[in-house]
Amino acid sequence: IYLLYSLLTNHENWKWATVCRLTLIGVLTAAALAYPLFPLVRRQFVGEYPSDVFIDEQMYDQSDLLAYILPNPPHPLRESYAPDILRTQIVFLGYATLTLAIYGVSKTKQTRMWLLMAIFSFVMALGPALRLYGQVYPGIPLPYRLLGWSFPVRILRSPHRFNILLAIPVAILAGFGIRTLSLSGRRARWSPLLAAGLILFEYLRVPLPALSLDYSPFYDGLAASSGQSAVYDLPMGFSGPAKFYMYLQTVHRKPIVQGKMSRPERDINAFIDGDAFTKRLRVKKTLDWDLTAVSRHLAYLADADVRYLILHRDPQLEDKRPSEERWAKWQDWLTFDPLYQDERIAVYSTQAQ
Protein backbone atom coordinates (compact mmCIF):
# COMPACT_ATOMS: atom_id res chain seq x y z
CA ILE A 1 0.00 0.00 0.00
CA TYR A 2 2.82 2.39 0.89
CA LEU A 3 4.67 1.81 -2.39
CA LEU A 4 1.50 2.24 -4.43
CA TYR A 5 0.60 5.44 -2.59
CA SER A 6 4.12 6.83 -2.99
CA LEU A 7 4.16 5.98 -6.69
CA LEU A 8 0.87 7.80 -7.27
CA THR A 9 1.52 10.88 -5.12
CA ASN A 10 5.29 11.24 -5.05
CA HIS A 11 6.45 9.70 -8.33
CA GLU A 12 8.67 12.66 -9.19
CA ASN A 13 11.05 11.63 -6.38
CA TRP A 14 11.36 8.06 -7.63
CA LYS A 15 14.85 7.65 -9.04
CA TRP A 16 16.87 4.63 -10.15
CA ALA A 17 18.69 4.65 -6.83
CA THR A 18 15.33 4.41 -5.04
CA VAL A 19 14.22 1.52 -7.23
CA CYS A 20 17.52 -0.30 -6.65
CA ARG A 21 17.27 0.09 -2.89
CA LEU A 22 13.67 -1.14 -2.86
CA THR A 23 14.63 -4.09 -5.04
CA LEU A 24 17.47 -4.98 -2.67
CA ILE A 25 15.09 -4.78 0.31
CA GLY A 26 12.65 -7.05 -1.53
CA VAL A 27 15.33 -9.62 -2.36
CA LEU A 28 16.67 -9.69 1.23
CA THR A 29 13.13 -10.01 2.62
CA ALA A 30 12.34 -12.86 0.24
CA ALA A 31 15.58 -14.62 1.23
CA ALA A 32 14.77 -14.29 4.94
CA LEU A 33 11.25 -15.69 4.44
CA ALA A 34 12.21 -18.42 1.98
CA TYR A 35 13.01 -21.10 4.56
CA PRO A 36 9.85 -20.83 6.71
CA LEU A 37 7.61 -20.38 3.65
CA PHE A 38 9.10 -23.19 1.56
CA PRO A 39 6.93 -26.05 2.94
CA LEU A 40 3.80 -23.95 2.46
CA VAL A 41 4.66 -22.97 -1.10
CA ARG A 42 5.66 -26.54 -1.97
CA ARG A 43 2.29 -27.88 -0.77
CA GLN A 44 0.52 -25.22 -2.79
CA PHE A 45 2.26 -25.91 -6.11
CA VAL A 46 3.36 -29.56 -6.05
CA GLY A 47 1.30 -31.07 -3.21
CA GLU A 48 -1.37 -33.69 -3.80
CA TYR A 49 -4.06 -31.45 -2.30
CA PRO A 50 -3.06 -27.80 -2.91
CA SER A 51 -6.34 -26.47 -1.54
CA ASP A 52 -5.48 -27.86 1.91
CA VAL A 53 -3.08 -24.93 2.36
CA PHE A 54 -6.10 -22.68 2.73
CA ILE A 55 -8.24 -23.18 5.83
CA ASP A 56 -11.48 -21.25 5.69
CA GLU A 57 -12.02 -19.32 8.93
CA GLN A 58 -13.63 -16.29 7.36
CA MET A 59 -17.07 -16.49 8.95
CA TYR A 60 -16.25 -17.55 12.50
CA ASP A 61 -12.87 -15.90 13.19
CA GLN A 62 -13.65 -12.34 12.20
CA SER A 63 -13.62 -9.27 14.43
CA ASP A 64 -16.75 -8.18 16.20
CA LEU A 65 -17.46 -4.49 15.59
CA LEU A 66 -18.50 -3.96 19.21
CA ALA A 67 -15.21 -5.39 20.53
CA TYR A 68 -13.27 -2.41 19.14
CA ILE A 69 -14.76 -0.17 21.83
CA LEU A 70 -14.44 -2.61 24.76
CA PRO A 71 -11.16 -2.80 26.73
CA ASN A 72 -9.30 -6.07 26.36
CA PRO A 73 -9.67 -8.67 29.12
CA PRO A 74 -8.65 -8.85 31.94
CA HIS A 75 -8.90 -5.05 32.15
CA PRO A 76 -11.00 -4.06 35.21
CA LEU A 77 -13.49 -2.14 33.06
CA ARG A 78 -13.88 -5.05 30.63
CA GLU A 79 -14.42 -7.58 33.43
CA SER A 80 -17.19 -5.49 34.96
CA TYR A 81 -19.50 -5.07 31.98
CA ALA A 82 -18.27 -6.96 28.91
CA PRO A 83 -20.52 -9.87 27.80
CA ASP A 84 -19.01 -13.36 27.77
CA ILE A 85 -19.86 -13.70 24.09
CA LEU A 86 -17.06 -11.21 23.32
CA ARG A 87 -14.50 -12.56 25.78
CA THR A 88 -12.25 -14.00 23.06
CA GLN A 89 -12.36 -10.78 21.01
CA ILE A 90 -9.20 -8.82 21.88
CA VAL A 91 -9.15 -5.97 19.35
CA PHE A 92 -9.58 -2.85 21.48
CA LEU A 93 -7.66 0.09 20.02
CA GLY A 94 -8.05 2.48 22.96
CA TYR A 95 -10.14 5.61 23.40
CA ALA A 96 -7.08 7.85 23.87
CA THR A 97 -5.31 6.24 20.91
CA LEU A 98 -8.28 6.72 18.61
CA THR A 99 -8.80 10.30 19.80
CA LEU A 100 -5.16 11.15 19.12
CA ALA A 101 -5.26 9.39 15.74
CA ILE A 102 -8.35 11.34 14.67
CA TYR A 103 -6.76 14.58 15.87
CA GLY A 104 -3.58 13.80 13.94
CA VAL A 105 -5.55 13.11 10.75
CA SER A 106 -7.50 16.34 11.08
CA LYS A 107 -4.37 18.47 11.57
CA THR A 108 -1.72 16.84 9.36
CA LYS A 109 -1.79 16.16 5.62
CA GLN A 110 1.05 13.62 5.92
CA THR A 111 -1.35 11.14 7.49
CA ARG A 112 -3.35 10.30 4.35
CA MET A 113 -1.40 7.17 3.47
CA TRP A 114 -1.50 5.85 7.05
CA LEU A 115 -5.21 6.59 7.20
CA LEU A 116 -5.79 4.52 4.06
CA MET A 117 -3.80 1.65 5.54
CA ALA A 118 -5.81 1.84 8.77
CA ILE A 119 -9.14 1.86 6.93
CA PHE A 120 -8.10 -1.05 4.72
CA SER A 121 -6.89 -3.18 7.66
CA PHE A 122 -9.98 -2.37 9.75
CA VAL A 123 -12.43 -3.25 6.99
CA MET A 124 -10.61 -6.48 6.16
CA ALA A 125 -10.51 -7.51 9.84
CA LEU A 126 -14.32 -7.38 9.92
CA GLY A 127 -14.44 -10.27 7.46
CA PRO A 128 -16.89 -10.99 4.64
CA ALA A 129 -20.01 -10.05 6.62
CA LEU A 130 -20.74 -7.80 9.58
CA ARG A 131 -20.45 -9.36 13.02
CA LEU A 132 -22.02 -7.45 15.91
CA TYR A 133 -22.42 -8.67 19.50
CA GLY A 134 -21.55 -12.19 18.45
CA GLN A 135 -24.15 -12.32 15.67
CA VAL A 136 -23.06 -12.55 12.01
CA TYR A 137 -25.26 -10.73 9.48
CA PRO A 138 -24.69 -12.36 6.05
CA GLY A 139 -27.08 -9.83 4.54
CA ILE A 140 -24.55 -7.05 5.19
CA PRO A 141 -21.61 -7.94 2.92
CA LEU A 142 -18.24 -6.25 3.37
CA PRO A 143 -15.31 -5.61 0.97
CA TYR A 144 -13.45 -8.69 2.29
CA ARG A 145 -15.56 -10.73 -0.15
CA LEU A 146 -13.91 -8.97 -3.08
CA LEU A 147 -10.37 -9.93 -1.97
CA GLY A 148 -10.93 -13.03 0.12
CA TRP A 149 -10.21 -15.33 -2.84
CA SER A 150 -6.69 -13.95 -3.43
CA PHE A 151 -3.59 -15.88 -2.33
CA PRO A 152 -2.18 -13.27 0.12
CA VAL A 153 -5.53 -12.95 1.91
CA ARG A 154 -6.38 -16.64 1.96
CA ILE A 155 -2.95 -17.54 3.31
CA LEU A 156 -3.73 -15.48 6.43
CA ARG A 157 -6.73 -17.79 7.00
CA SER A 158 -8.45 -15.48 9.47
CA PRO A 159 -9.79 -11.94 8.92
CA HIS A 160 -9.05 -11.34 12.60
CA ARG A 161 -5.31 -11.29 11.81
CA PHE A 162 -5.63 -8.03 9.91
CA ASN A 163 -5.77 -6.39 13.34
CA ILE A 164 -2.01 -6.98 13.56
CA LEU A 165 -1.61 -4.75 10.51
CA LEU A 166 -4.21 -2.29 11.83
CA ALA A 167 -2.14 -1.55 14.95
CA ILE A 168 0.75 -0.15 12.88
CA PRO A 169 -0.98 2.77 11.09
CA VAL A 170 -3.15 3.55 14.13
CA ALA A 171 -0.03 3.88 16.31
CA ILE A 172 1.61 6.17 13.73
CA LEU A 173 -1.53 8.30 13.43
CA ALA A 174 -1.65 8.61 17.22
CA GLY A 175 1.99 9.72 17.09
CA PHE A 176 1.07 12.47 14.63
CA GLY A 177 -1.69 13.52 17.03
CA ILE A 178 0.65 13.70 20.02
CA ARG A 179 3.24 15.67 18.04
CA THR A 180 0.68 18.17 16.79
CA LEU A 181 -0.83 18.55 20.27
CA SER A 182 2.54 19.04 21.97
CA LEU A 183 3.48 21.78 19.48
CA SER A 184 0.19 23.64 19.84
CA GLY A 185 1.27 25.69 22.87
CA ARG A 186 3.38 25.90 25.99
CA ARG A 187 0.68 24.37 28.17
CA ALA A 188 0.49 21.33 25.90
CA ARG A 189 4.12 20.28 26.40
CA TRP A 190 3.03 17.76 29.02
CA SER A 191 0.45 16.20 26.70
CA PRO A 192 2.73 13.31 25.60
CA LEU A 193 3.13 12.14 29.21
CA LEU A 194 -0.59 12.48 29.85
CA ALA A 195 -1.43 10.60 26.64
CA ALA A 196 1.06 7.86 27.50
CA GLY A 197 -0.53 7.45 30.94
CA LEU A 198 -4.02 7.17 29.47
CA ILE A 199 -2.91 4.66 26.84
CA LEU A 200 -1.12 2.52 29.43
CA PHE A 201 -4.26 2.50 31.59
CA GLU A 202 -6.46 1.49 28.67
CA TYR A 203 -4.13 -1.38 27.79
CA LEU A 204 -3.77 -2.46 31.43
CA ARG A 205 -3.92 -6.23 31.98
CA VAL A 206 -4.30 -7.09 35.66
CA PRO A 207 -3.70 -9.82 36.56
CA LEU A 208 -1.42 -10.64 33.64
CA PRO A 209 -2.43 -14.03 32.17
CA ALA A 210 0.34 -16.58 32.59
CA LEU A 211 0.71 -20.32 32.19
CA SER A 212 2.41 -22.29 34.93
CA LEU A 213 5.36 -24.39 33.79
CA ASP A 214 4.96 -26.91 36.60
CA TYR A 215 4.56 -30.55 35.67
CA SER A 216 4.51 -34.00 37.24
CA PRO A 217 7.91 -35.40 38.31
CA PHE A 218 7.01 -38.51 36.32
CA TYR A 219 8.20 -36.74 33.17
CA ASP A 220 11.74 -36.35 34.48
CA GLY A 221 11.94 -40.10 34.87
CA LEU A 222 10.39 -40.62 31.46
CA ALA A 223 12.98 -38.33 29.89
CA ALA A 224 15.76 -40.38 31.47
CA SER A 225 14.38 -43.68 30.17
CA SER A 226 15.73 -45.30 27.03
CA GLY A 227 13.71 -45.95 23.89
CA GLN A 228 11.29 -43.80 21.94
CA SER A 229 7.91 -45.32 22.83
CA ALA A 230 5.04 -42.85 22.53
CA VAL A 231 2.58 -41.56 25.14
CA TYR A 232 -1.14 -40.96 24.73
CA ASP A 233 -2.42 -37.94 26.69
CA LEU A 234 -6.05 -37.54 27.75
CA PRO A 235 -8.31 -35.63 27.58
CA MET A 236 -7.74 -34.95 23.89
CA GLY A 237 -8.13 -31.53 22.37
CA PHE A 238 -6.62 -30.10 19.19
CA SER A 239 -6.23 -26.64 20.66
CA GLY A 240 -5.72 -26.12 24.40
CA PRO A 241 -4.81 -29.61 25.72
CA ALA A 242 -2.66 -30.50 22.71
CA LYS A 243 -0.58 -27.35 23.14
CA PHE A 244 0.05 -28.21 26.78
CA TYR A 245 1.01 -31.78 25.87
CA MET A 246 3.47 -30.43 23.32
CA TYR A 247 5.06 -28.36 26.08
CA LEU A 248 5.36 -31.52 28.18
CA GLN A 249 6.97 -33.21 25.19
CA THR A 250 9.84 -30.74 25.45
CA VAL A 251 10.45 -32.26 28.89
CA HIS A 252 10.09 -35.99 28.25
CA ARG A 253 11.19 -35.92 24.55
CA LYS A 254 9.03 -38.90 23.51
CA PRO A 255 6.53 -39.11 20.62
CA ILE A 256 2.94 -38.15 21.43
CA VAL A 257 -0.27 -39.29 19.76
CA GLN A 258 -1.84 -35.86 19.20
CA GLY A 259 -0.31 -32.42 18.76
CA LYS A 260 -1.18 -29.10 17.16
CA MET A 261 -0.55 -28.13 13.52
CA SER A 262 -1.68 -25.00 11.71
CA ARG A 263 -2.25 -26.81 8.41
CA PRO A 264 -2.53 -30.57 9.04
CA GLU A 265 -2.41 -33.22 6.35
CA ARG A 266 -5.67 -34.93 5.41
CA ASP A 267 -4.60 -38.24 6.92
CA ILE A 268 -3.27 -36.80 10.15
CA ASN A 269 -5.96 -38.61 12.20
CA ALA A 270 -5.64 -41.95 10.39
CA PHE A 271 -4.07 -43.71 13.36
CA ILE A 272 -6.40 -42.15 15.93
CA ASP A 273 -9.47 -43.06 13.88
CA GLY A 274 -8.27 -46.64 13.47
CA ASP A 275 -9.89 -47.75 16.73
CA ALA A 276 -13.32 -46.96 18.17
CA PHE A 277 -11.78 -46.05 21.53
CA THR A 278 -9.39 -43.37 20.25
CA LYS A 279 -11.71 -42.09 17.51
CA ARG A 280 -14.49 -41.41 19.99
CA LEU A 281 -12.06 -39.50 22.20
CA ARG A 282 -10.99 -37.32 19.29
CA VAL A 283 -14.45 -36.60 17.93
CA LYS A 284 -16.57 -36.39 21.09
CA LYS A 285 -13.80 -35.55 23.58
CA THR A 286 -15.29 -38.17 25.91
CA LEU A 287 -15.31 -41.92 26.22
CA ASP A 288 -18.09 -44.22 25.08
CA TRP A 289 -18.75 -45.84 28.44
CA ASP A 290 -20.43 -48.78 26.74
CA LEU A 291 -17.16 -49.84 25.12
CA THR A 292 -15.89 -53.12 26.48
CA ALA A 293 -12.75 -55.22 25.93
CA VAL A 294 -10.47 -52.61 27.48
CA SER A 295 -7.37 -54.74 26.85
CA ARG A 296 -8.14 -54.98 23.13
CA HIS A 297 -8.39 -51.19 22.76
CA LEU A 298 -5.18 -50.68 24.71
CA ALA A 299 -3.47 -53.35 22.62
CA TYR A 300 -4.17 -51.20 19.55
CA LEU A 301 -1.98 -48.55 21.17
CA ALA A 302 0.64 -51.01 22.38
CA ASP A 303 1.02 -52.51 18.91
CA ALA A 304 1.92 -49.04 17.62
CA ASP A 305 4.54 -48.67 20.38
CA VAL A 306 2.41 -46.29 22.45
CA ARG A 307 3.64 -47.36 25.87
CA TYR A 308 1.70 -45.15 28.27
CA LEU A 309 -1.82 -43.77 28.51
CA ILE A 310 -1.70 -40.68 30.72
CA LEU A 311 -4.81 -39.15 32.28
CA HIS A 312 -4.38 -35.46 33.07
CA ARG A 313 -5.94 -33.13 35.58
CA ASP A 314 -3.25 -30.47 35.45
CA PRO A 315 -4.44 -26.95 36.35
CA GLN A 316 -3.08 -25.78 32.97
CA LEU A 317 -5.99 -27.54 31.24
CA GLU A 318 -8.34 -24.94 32.76
CA ASP A 319 -11.91 -25.61 31.56
CA LYS A 320 -10.81 -28.85 29.84
CA ARG A 321 -9.68 -30.30 33.17
CA PRO A 322 -11.83 -33.35 34.03
CA SER A 323 -14.12 -33.13 37.04
CA GLU A 324 -13.68 -35.45 40.02
CA GLU A 325 -16.63 -37.47 38.76
CA ARG A 326 -15.16 -37.79 35.27
CA TRP A 327 -11.76 -38.68 36.71
CA ALA A 328 -13.30 -41.47 38.82
CA LYS A 329 -15.24 -42.83 35.82
CA TRP A 330 -12.06 -42.95 33.73
CA GLN A 331 -10.21 -44.92 36.35
CA ASP A 332 -13.17 -47.23 36.88
CA TRP A 333 -13.38 -47.95 33.13
CA LEU A 334 -9.69 -48.87 32.91
CA THR A 335 -10.33 -51.56 35.60
CA PHE A 336 -6.69 -51.78 36.76
CA ASP A 337 -4.41 -49.65 38.91
CA PRO A 338 -2.12 -47.00 37.39
CA LEU A 339 1.63 -47.47 37.27
CA TYR A 340 2.06 -43.98 38.67
CA GLN A 341 -0.31 -41.38 40.10
CA ASP A 342 -0.05 -37.95 41.72
CA GLU A 343 -2.23 -34.85 41.99
CA ARG A 344 -1.66 -34.06 38.29
CA ILE A 345 -1.65 -37.31 36.31
CA ALA A 346 -2.36 -41.01 36.39
CA VAL A 347 -0.19 -43.20 34.17
CA TYR A 348 -1.42 -46.52 32.77
CA SER A 349 0.48 -49.12 30.78
CA THR A 350 -1.02 -50.16 27.46
CA GLN A 351 0.48 -53.63 27.83
CA ALA A 352 -1.83 -56.51 28.67
CA GLN A 353 -2.61 -56.68 32.38
PDB file of C-alpha atoms in Angstrom, residues 182-325:
ATOM      1  CA  SER A 182       2.542  19.037  21.971  1.00  0.00           C
ATOM      2  CA  LEU A 183       3.477  21.782  19.482  1.00  0.00           C
ATOM      3  CA  SER A 184       0.192  23.637  19.839  1.00  0.00           C
ATOM      4  CA  GLY A 185       1.273  25.690  22.865  1.00  0.00           C
ATOM      5  CA  ARG A 186       3.379  25.898  25.992  1.00  0.00           C
ATOM      6  CA  ARG A 187       0.683  24.366  28.168  1.00  0.00           C
ATOM      7  CA  ALA A 188       0.493  21.334  25.899  1.00  0.00           C
ATOM      8  CA  ARG A 189       4.116  20.280  26.400  1.00  0.00           C
ATOM      9  CA  TRP A 190       3.031  17.762  29.023  1.00  0.00           C
ATOM     10  CA  SER A 191       0.451  16.204  26.705  1.00  0.00           C
ATOM     11  CA  PRO A 192       2.733  13.310  25.601  1.00  0.00           C
ATOM     12  CA  LEU A 193       3.131  12.142  29.213  1.00  0.00           C
ATOM     13  CA  LEU A 194      -0.591  12.478  29.853  1.00  0.00           C
ATOM     14  CA  ALA A 195      -1.430  10.597  26.644  1.00  0.00           C
ATOM     15  CA  ALA A 196       1.064   7.857  27.502  1.00  0.00           C
ATOM     16  CA  GLY A 197      -0.533   7.452  30.940  1.00  0.00           C
ATOM     17  CA  LEU A 198      -4.024   7.173  29.474  1.00  0.00           C
ATOM     18  CA  ILE A 199      -2.914   4.657  26.836  1.00  0.00           C
ATOM     19  CA  LEU A 200      -1.117   2.524  29.429  1.00  0.00           C
ATOM     20  CA  PHE A 201      -4.264   2.502  31.592  1.00  0.00           C
ATOM     21  CA  GLU A 202      -6.464   1.485  28.671  1.00  0.00           C
ATOM     22  CA  TYR A 203      -4.126  -1.382  27.794  1.00  0.00           C
ATOM     23  CA  LEU A 204      -3.769  -2.462  31.428  1.00  0.00           C
ATOM     24  CA  ARG A 205      -3.921  -6.231  31.980  1.00  0.00           C
ATOM     25  CA  VAL A 206      -4.299  -7.090  35.662  1.00  0.00           C
ATOM     26  CA  PRO A 207      -3.697  -9.823  36.559  1.00  0.00           C
ATOM     27  CA  LEU A 208      -1.422 -10.641  33.638  1.00  0.00           C
ATOM     28  CA  PRO A 209      -2.432 -14.033  32.167  1.00  0.00           C
ATOM     29  CA  ALA A 210       0.337 -16.577  32.586  1.00  0.00           C
ATOM     30  CA  LEU A 211       0.715 -20.323  32.190  1.00  0.00           C
ATOM     31  CA  SER A 212       2.412 -22.287  34.926  1.00  0.00           C
ATOM     32  CA  LEU A 213       5.359 -24.394  33.785  1.00  0.00           C
ATOM     33  CA  ASP A 214       4.962 -26.906  36.605  1.00  0.00           C
ATOM     34  CA  TYR A 215       4.559 -30.553  35.674  1.00  0.00           C
ATOM     35  CA  SER A 216       4.508 -34.001  37.238  1.00  0.00           C
ATOM     36  CA  PRO A 217       7.913 -35.396  38.312  1.00  0.00           C
ATOM     37  CA  PHE A 218       7.009 -38.512  36.315  1.00  0.00           C
ATOM     38  CA  TYR A 219       8.202 -36.743  33.172  1.00  0.00           C
ATOM     39  CA  ASP A 220      11.742 -36.346  34.478  1.00  0.00           C
ATOM     40  CA  GLY A 221      11.944 -40.103  34.870  1.00  0.00           C
ATOM     41  CA  LEU A 222      10.386 -40.625  31.459  1.00  0.00           C
ATOM     42  CA  ALA A 223      12.984 -38.334  29.891  1.00  0.00           C
ATOM     43  CA  ALA A 224      15.764 -40.376  31.468  1.00  0.00           C
ATOM     44  CA  SER A 225      14.382 -43.683  30.173  1.00  0.00           C
ATOM     45  CA  SER A 226      15.732 -45.302  27.026  1.00  0.00           C
ATOM     46  CA  GLY A 227      13.715 -45.953  23.891  1.00  0.00           C
ATOM     47  CA  GLN A 228      11.287 -43.799  21.944  1.00  0.00           C
ATOM     48  CA  SER A 229       7.911 -45.317  22.827  1.00  0.00           C
ATOM     49  CA  ALA A 230       5.042 -42.850  22.533  1.00  0.00           C
ATOM     50  CA  VAL A 231       2.583 -41.557  25.135  1.00  0.00           C
ATOM     51  CA  TYR A 232      -1.144 -40.963  24.733  1.00  0.00           C
ATOM     52  CA  ASP A 233      -2.420 -37.945  26.692  1.00  0.00           C
ATOM     53  CA  LEU A 234      -6.045 -37.541  27.749  1.00  0.00           C
ATOM     54  CA  PRO A 235      -8.306 -35.631  27.577  1.00  0.00           C
ATOM     55  CA  MET A 236      -7.743 -34.951  23.895  1.00  0.00           C
ATOM     56  CA  GLY A 237      -8.128 -31.535  22.369  1.00  0.00           C
ATOM     57  CA  PHE A 238      -6.622 -30.100  19.185  1.00  0.00           C
ATOM     58  CA  SER A 239      -6.232 -26.636  20.657  1.00  0.00           C
ATOM     59  CA  GLY A 240      -5.718 -26.124  24.404  1.00  0.00           C
ATOM     60  CA  PRO A 241      -4.805 -29.611  25.721  1.00  0.00           C
ATOM     61  CA  ALA A 242      -2.656 -30.504  22.709  1.00  0.00           C
ATOM     62  CA  LYS A 243      -0.579 -27.349  23.136  1.00  0.00           C
ATOM     63  CA  PHE A 244       0.052 -28.210  26.778  1.00  0.00           C
ATOM     64  CA  TYR A 245       1.006 -31.776  25.871  1.00  0.00           C
ATOM     65  CA  MET A 246       3.473 -30.427  23.320  1.00  0.00           C
ATOM     66  CA  TYR A 247       5.058 -28.360  26.082  1.00  0.00           C
ATOM     67  CA  LEU A 248       5.360 -31.525  28.184  1.00  0.00           C
ATOM     68  CA  GLN A 249       6.968 -33.209  25.186  1.00  0.00           C
ATOM     69  CA  THR A 250       9.843 -30.741  25.449  1.00  0.00           C
ATOM     70  CA  VAL A 251      10.448 -32.256  28.888  1.00  0.00           C
ATOM     71  CA  HIS A 252      10.089 -35.994  28.247  1.00  0.00           C
ATOM     72  CA  ARG A 253      11.190 -35.921  24.554  1.00  0.00           C
ATOM     73  CA  LYS A 254       9.035 -38.897  23.513  1.00  0.00           C
ATOM     74  CA  PRO A 255       6.534 -39.108  20.616  1.00  0.00           C
ATOM     75  CA  ILE A 256       2.943 -38.146  21.426  1.00  0.00           C
ATOM     76  CA  VAL A 257      -0.274 -39.294  19.764  1.00  0.00           C
ATOM     77  CA  GLN A 258      -1.839 -35.862  19.203  1.00  0.00           C
ATOM     78  CA  GLY A 259      -0.309 -32.421  18.758  1.00  0.00           C
ATOM     79  CA  LYS A 260      -1.180 -29.103  17.159  1.00  0.00           C
ATOM     80  CA  MET A 261      -0.548 -28.126  13.525  1.00  0.00           C
ATOM     81  CA  SER A 262      -1.683 -25.004  11.712  1.00  0.00           C
ATOM     82  CA  ARG A 263      -2.252 -26.812   8.412  1.00  0.00           C
ATOM     83  CA  PRO A 264      -2.534 -30.570   9.042  1.00  0.00           C
ATOM     84  CA  GLU A 265      -2.408 -33.222   6.349  1.00  0.00           C
ATOM     85  CA  ARG A 266      -5.671 -34.933   5.411  1.00  0.00           C
ATOM     86  CA  ASP A 267      -4.602 -38.245   6.921  1.00  0.00           C
ATOM     87  CA  ILE A 268      -3.269 -36.797  10.153  1.00  0.00           C
ATOM     88  CA  ASN A 269      -5.955 -38.606  12.196  1.00  0.00           C
ATOM     89  CA  ALA A 270      -5.637 -41.948  10.385  1.00  0.00           C
ATOM     90  CA  PHE A 271      -4.068 -43.705  13.357  1.00  0.00           C
ATOM     91  CA  ILE A 272      -6.395 -42.147  15.932  1.00  0.00           C
ATOM     92  CA  ASP A 273      -9.468 -43.058  13.882  1.00  0.00           C
ATOM     93  CA  GLY A 274      -8.269 -46.636  13.473  1.00  0.00           C
ATOM     94  CA  ASP A 275      -9.886 -47.752  16.732  1.00  0.00           C
ATOM     95  CA  ALA A 276     -13.318 -46.961  18.175  1.00  0.00           C
ATOM     96  CA  PHE A 277     -11.775 -46.047  21.528  1.00  0.00           C
ATOM     97  CA  THR A 278      -9.389 -43.372  20.251  1.00  0.00           C
ATOM     98  CA  LYS A 279     -11.710 -42.091  17.513  1.00  0.00           C
ATOM     99  CA  ARG A 280     -14.494 -41.411  19.994  1.00  0.00           C
ATOM    100  CA  LEU A 281     -12.062 -39.498  22.202  1.00  0.00           C
ATOM    101  CA  ARG A 282     -10.993 -37.318  19.287  1.00  0.00           C
ATOM    102  CA  VAL A 283     -14.455 -36.595  17.927  1.00  0.00           C
ATOM    103  CA  LYS A 284     -16.567 -36.394  21.087  1.00  0.00           C
ATOM    104  CA  LYS A 285     -13.802 -35.554  23.584  1.00  0.00           C
ATOM    105  CA  THR A 286     -15.287 -38.166  25.915  1.00  0.00           C
ATOM    106  CA  LEU A 287     -15.308 -41.920  26.225  1.00  0.00           C
ATOM    107  CA  ASP A 288     -18.091 -44.221  25.084  1.00  0.00           C
ATOM    108  CA  TRP A 289     -18.748 -45.837  28.441  1.00  0.00           C
ATOM    109  CA  ASP A 290     -20.428 -48.779  26.739  1.00  0.00           C
ATOM    110  CA  LEU A 291     -17.164 -49.835  25.123  1.00  0.00           C
ATOM    111  CA  THR A 292     -15.891 -53.125  26.484  1.00  0.00           C
ATOM    112  CA  ALA A 293     -12.753 -55.216  25.927  1.00  0.00           C
ATOM    113  CA  VAL A 294     -10.468 -52.612  27.476  1.00  0.00           C
ATOM    114  CA  SER A 295      -7.366 -54.738  26.847  1.00  0.00           C
ATOM    115  CA  ARG A 296      -8.143 -54.979  23.133  1.00  0.00           C
ATOM    116  CA  HIS A 297      -8.389 -51.191  22.759  1.00  0.00           C
ATOM    117  CA  LEU A 298      -5.180 -50.682  24.713  1.00  0.00           C
ATOM    118  CA  ALA A 299      -3.470 -53.353  22.619  1.00  0.00           C
ATOM    119  CA  TYR A 300      -4.166 -51.205  19.552  1.00  0.00           C
ATOM    120  CA  LEU A 301      -1.981 -48.546  21.166  1.00  0.00           C
ATOM    121  CA  ALA A 302       0.637 -51.014  22.381  1.00  0.00           C
ATOM    122  CA  ASP A 303       1.015 -52.512  18.908  1.00  0.00           C
ATOM    123  CA  ALA A 304       1.915 -49.039  17.623  1.00  0.00           C
ATOM    124  CA  ASP A 305       4.538 -48.668  20.384  1.00  0.00           C
ATOM    125  CA  VAL A 306       2.405 -46.292  22.447  1.00  0.00           C
ATOM    126  CA  ARG A 307       3.640 -47.361  25.870  1.00  0.00           C
ATOM    127  CA  TYR A 308       1.697 -45.153  28.269  1.00  0.00           C
ATOM    128  CA  LEU A 309      -1.818 -43.772  28.509  1.00  0.00           C
ATOM    129  CA  ILE A 310      -1.698 -40.678  30.721  1.00  0.00           C
ATOM    130  CA  LEU A 311      -4.809 -39.146  32.277  1.00  0.00           C
ATOM    131  CA  HIS A 312      -4.381 -35.458  33.067  1.00  0.00           C
ATOM    132  CA  ARG A 313      -5.941 -33.131  35.583  1.00  0.00           C
ATOM    133  CA  ASP A 314      -3.245 -30.473  35.453  1.00  0.00           C
ATOM    134  CA  PRO A 315      -4.436 -26.949  36.347  1.00  0.00           C
ATOM    135  CA  GLN A 316      -3.079 -25.778  32.966  1.00  0.00           C
ATOM    136  CA  LEU A 317      -5.988 -27.545  31.239  1.00  0.00           C
ATOM    137  CA  GLU A 318      -8.342 -24.943  32.755  1.00  0.00           C
ATOM    138  CA  ASP A 319     -11.908 -25.608  31.561  1.00  0.00           C
ATOM    139  CA  LYS A 320     -10.809 -28.850  29.842  1.00  0.00           C
ATOM    140  CA  ARG A 321      -9.684 -30.295  33.168  1.00  0.00           C
ATOM    141  CA  PRO A 322     -11.829 -33.349  34.034  1.00  0.00           C
ATOM    142  CA  SER A 323     -14.124 -33.133  37.044  1.00  0.00           C
ATOM    143  CA  GLU A 324     -13.678 -35.449  40.015  1.00  0.00           C
ATOM    144  CA  GLU A 325     -16.632 -37.468  38.759  1.00  0.00           C
TER     145      GLU A 325
END
